[in-house]
Short mmCIF file of C-alpha atoms in Angstrom, two decimals:
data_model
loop_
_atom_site.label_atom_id
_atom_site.label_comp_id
_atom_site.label_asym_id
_atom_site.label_seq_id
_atom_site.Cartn_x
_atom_site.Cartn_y
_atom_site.Cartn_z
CA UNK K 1 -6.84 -3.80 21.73
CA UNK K 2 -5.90 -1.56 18.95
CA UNK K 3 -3.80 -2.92 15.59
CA UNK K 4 -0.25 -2.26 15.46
CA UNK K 5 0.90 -0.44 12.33
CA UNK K 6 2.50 -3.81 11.26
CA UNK K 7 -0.42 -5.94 11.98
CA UNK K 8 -2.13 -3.11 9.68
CA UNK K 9 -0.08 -3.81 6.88
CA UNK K 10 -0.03 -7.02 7.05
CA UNK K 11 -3.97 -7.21 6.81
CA UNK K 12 -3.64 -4.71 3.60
CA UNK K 13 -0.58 -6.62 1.52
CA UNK K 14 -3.31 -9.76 2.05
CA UNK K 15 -6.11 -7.50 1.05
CA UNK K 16 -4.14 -6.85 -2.30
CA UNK K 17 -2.96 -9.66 -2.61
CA UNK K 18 -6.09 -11.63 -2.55
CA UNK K 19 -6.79 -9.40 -5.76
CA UNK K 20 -4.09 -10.43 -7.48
CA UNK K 21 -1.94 -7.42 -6.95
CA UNK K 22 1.37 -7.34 -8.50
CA UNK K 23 5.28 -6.73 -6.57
CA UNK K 24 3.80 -6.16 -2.90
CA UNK K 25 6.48 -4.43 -1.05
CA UNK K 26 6.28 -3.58 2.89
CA UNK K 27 8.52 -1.23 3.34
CA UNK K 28 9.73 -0.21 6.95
CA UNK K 29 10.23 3.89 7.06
CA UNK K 30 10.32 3.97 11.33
CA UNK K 31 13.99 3.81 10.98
CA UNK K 32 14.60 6.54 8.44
CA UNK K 33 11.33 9.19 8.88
CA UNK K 34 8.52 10.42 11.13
CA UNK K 35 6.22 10.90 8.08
CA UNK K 36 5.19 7.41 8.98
CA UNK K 37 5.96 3.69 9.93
CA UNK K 38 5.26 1.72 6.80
CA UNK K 39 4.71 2.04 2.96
CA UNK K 40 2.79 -0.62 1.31
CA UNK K 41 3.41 -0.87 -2.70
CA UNK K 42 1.79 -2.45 -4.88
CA UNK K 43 1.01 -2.63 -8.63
CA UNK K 44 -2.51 -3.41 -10.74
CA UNK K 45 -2.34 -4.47 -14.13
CA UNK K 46 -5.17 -2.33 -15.20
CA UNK K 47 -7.51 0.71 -14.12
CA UNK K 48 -10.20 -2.07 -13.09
CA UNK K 49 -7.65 -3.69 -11.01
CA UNK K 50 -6.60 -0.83 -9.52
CA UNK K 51 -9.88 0.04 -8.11
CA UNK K 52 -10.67 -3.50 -7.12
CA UNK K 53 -7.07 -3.48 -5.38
CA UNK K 54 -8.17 -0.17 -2.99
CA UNK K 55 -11.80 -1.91 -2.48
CA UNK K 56 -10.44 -4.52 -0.91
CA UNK K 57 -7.96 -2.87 1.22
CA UNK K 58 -10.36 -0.35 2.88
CA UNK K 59 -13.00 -3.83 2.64
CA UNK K 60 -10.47 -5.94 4.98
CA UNK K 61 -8.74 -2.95 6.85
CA UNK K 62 -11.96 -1.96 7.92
CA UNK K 63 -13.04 -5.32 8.89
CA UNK K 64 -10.01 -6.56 10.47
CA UNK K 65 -8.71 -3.63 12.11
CA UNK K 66 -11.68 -1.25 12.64
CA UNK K 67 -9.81 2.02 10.86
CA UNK K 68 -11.00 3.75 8.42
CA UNK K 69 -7.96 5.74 6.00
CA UNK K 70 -7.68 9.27 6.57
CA UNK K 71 -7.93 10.00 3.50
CA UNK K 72 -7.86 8.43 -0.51
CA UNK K 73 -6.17 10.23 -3.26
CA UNK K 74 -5.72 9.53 -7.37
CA UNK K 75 -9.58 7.70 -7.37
CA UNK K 76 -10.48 9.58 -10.30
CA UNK K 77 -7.05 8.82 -12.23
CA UNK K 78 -5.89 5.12 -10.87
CA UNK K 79 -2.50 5.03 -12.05
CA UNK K 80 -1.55 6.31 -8.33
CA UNK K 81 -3.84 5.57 -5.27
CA UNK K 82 -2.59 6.55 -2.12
CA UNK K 83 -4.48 5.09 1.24
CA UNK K 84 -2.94 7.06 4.02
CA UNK K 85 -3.77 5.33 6.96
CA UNK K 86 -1.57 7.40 9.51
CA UNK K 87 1.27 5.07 10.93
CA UNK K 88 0.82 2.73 7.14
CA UNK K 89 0.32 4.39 3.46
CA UNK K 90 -0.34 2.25 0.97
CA UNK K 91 0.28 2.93 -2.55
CA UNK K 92 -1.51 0.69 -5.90
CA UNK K 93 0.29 1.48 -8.71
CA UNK K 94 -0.26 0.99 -12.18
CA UNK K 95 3.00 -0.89 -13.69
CA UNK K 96 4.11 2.36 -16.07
CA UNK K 97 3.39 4.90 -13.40
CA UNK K 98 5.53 2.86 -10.38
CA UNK K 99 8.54 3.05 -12.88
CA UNK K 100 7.99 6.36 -13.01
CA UNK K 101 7.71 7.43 -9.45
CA UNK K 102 10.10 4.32 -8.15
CA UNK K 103 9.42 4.62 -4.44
CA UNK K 104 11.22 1.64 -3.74
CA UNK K 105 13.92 3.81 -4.78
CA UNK K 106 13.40 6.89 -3.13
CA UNK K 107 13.03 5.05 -0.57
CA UNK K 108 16.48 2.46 -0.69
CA UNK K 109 17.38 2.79 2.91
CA UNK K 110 14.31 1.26 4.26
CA UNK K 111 13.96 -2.16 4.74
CA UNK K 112 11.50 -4.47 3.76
CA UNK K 113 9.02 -6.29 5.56
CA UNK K 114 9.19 -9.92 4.36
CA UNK K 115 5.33 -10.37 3.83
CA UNK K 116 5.52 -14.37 3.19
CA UNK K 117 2.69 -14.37 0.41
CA UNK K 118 1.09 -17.19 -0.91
#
C-alpha cells in the first residue's frame, strides 16, 4: 500500500528530528497550491548538521516509505537543502539563511501540521 504524503512527512520531521534538527514545521500547502501537498522546514545548527539532517531523511524515507526524492538541491552549499519528494518538499535550513528566505512566511496561509515531537 503506498505512503500518503502525510504519512511521508511524518516519517521525515522524525528523521530530522532524531538528528536534532531545529523549529520543524509541517506545513499543509493542499489548500492554497498544486505545486505540492506539504513543506517540511527545518533548521541545522551547522554545515555538519545540515548534511547529517538530509542523510537521515533520505536514510528513513527510503526505509519506511520505499521513495526515493526526485531530486536534492544546495548539497554542495548546505545553508539550503531542498528534498523534493513530489506530493512533500522538505527544506534544512541553516538558522541565518531561513531568516532570510522565511518560508513560513511566504507561506502564512498554510496551516501547520501539528507534528507532536518528542
Amino acid at each position: 500500500m503506498p505512503t500518503t504524503p502525510l504519512e511521508l512527512a511524518r516519517v521525515a520531521a522524525l528523521a530530522a528530528d532524531s538528528k536534532k534538527a531545529s523549529d520543524v514545521v509541517l506545513l499543509d500547502l493542499s489548500p492554497v497550491t498544486d505545486v505540492c501537498d506539504y513543506f517540511l522546514v527545518c533548521s541545522g545548527d551547522n554545515a555538519r548538521q545540515v548534511d547529517a539532517i538530509v542523510d537521515e531523511v533520505r536514510e528513513k524515507v527510503s526505509a519506511n516509505c520505499d521513495v526515493s526524492p526526485l531530486s536534492c538541491e544546495g548539497r554542495e552549499g548546505l545553508s539550503w537543502v531542498l528534498l523534493d519528494y513530489g506530493s512533500v518538499v522538505v527544506h534544512v535550513f541553516r538558522p541565518e539563511t531561513r531568516d532570510y528566505y522565511r518560508l513560513e512566511s511566504l507561506w502564512a496561509d498554510a496551516p501547520r501540521v501539528e507534528l507532536d515531537l518528542g
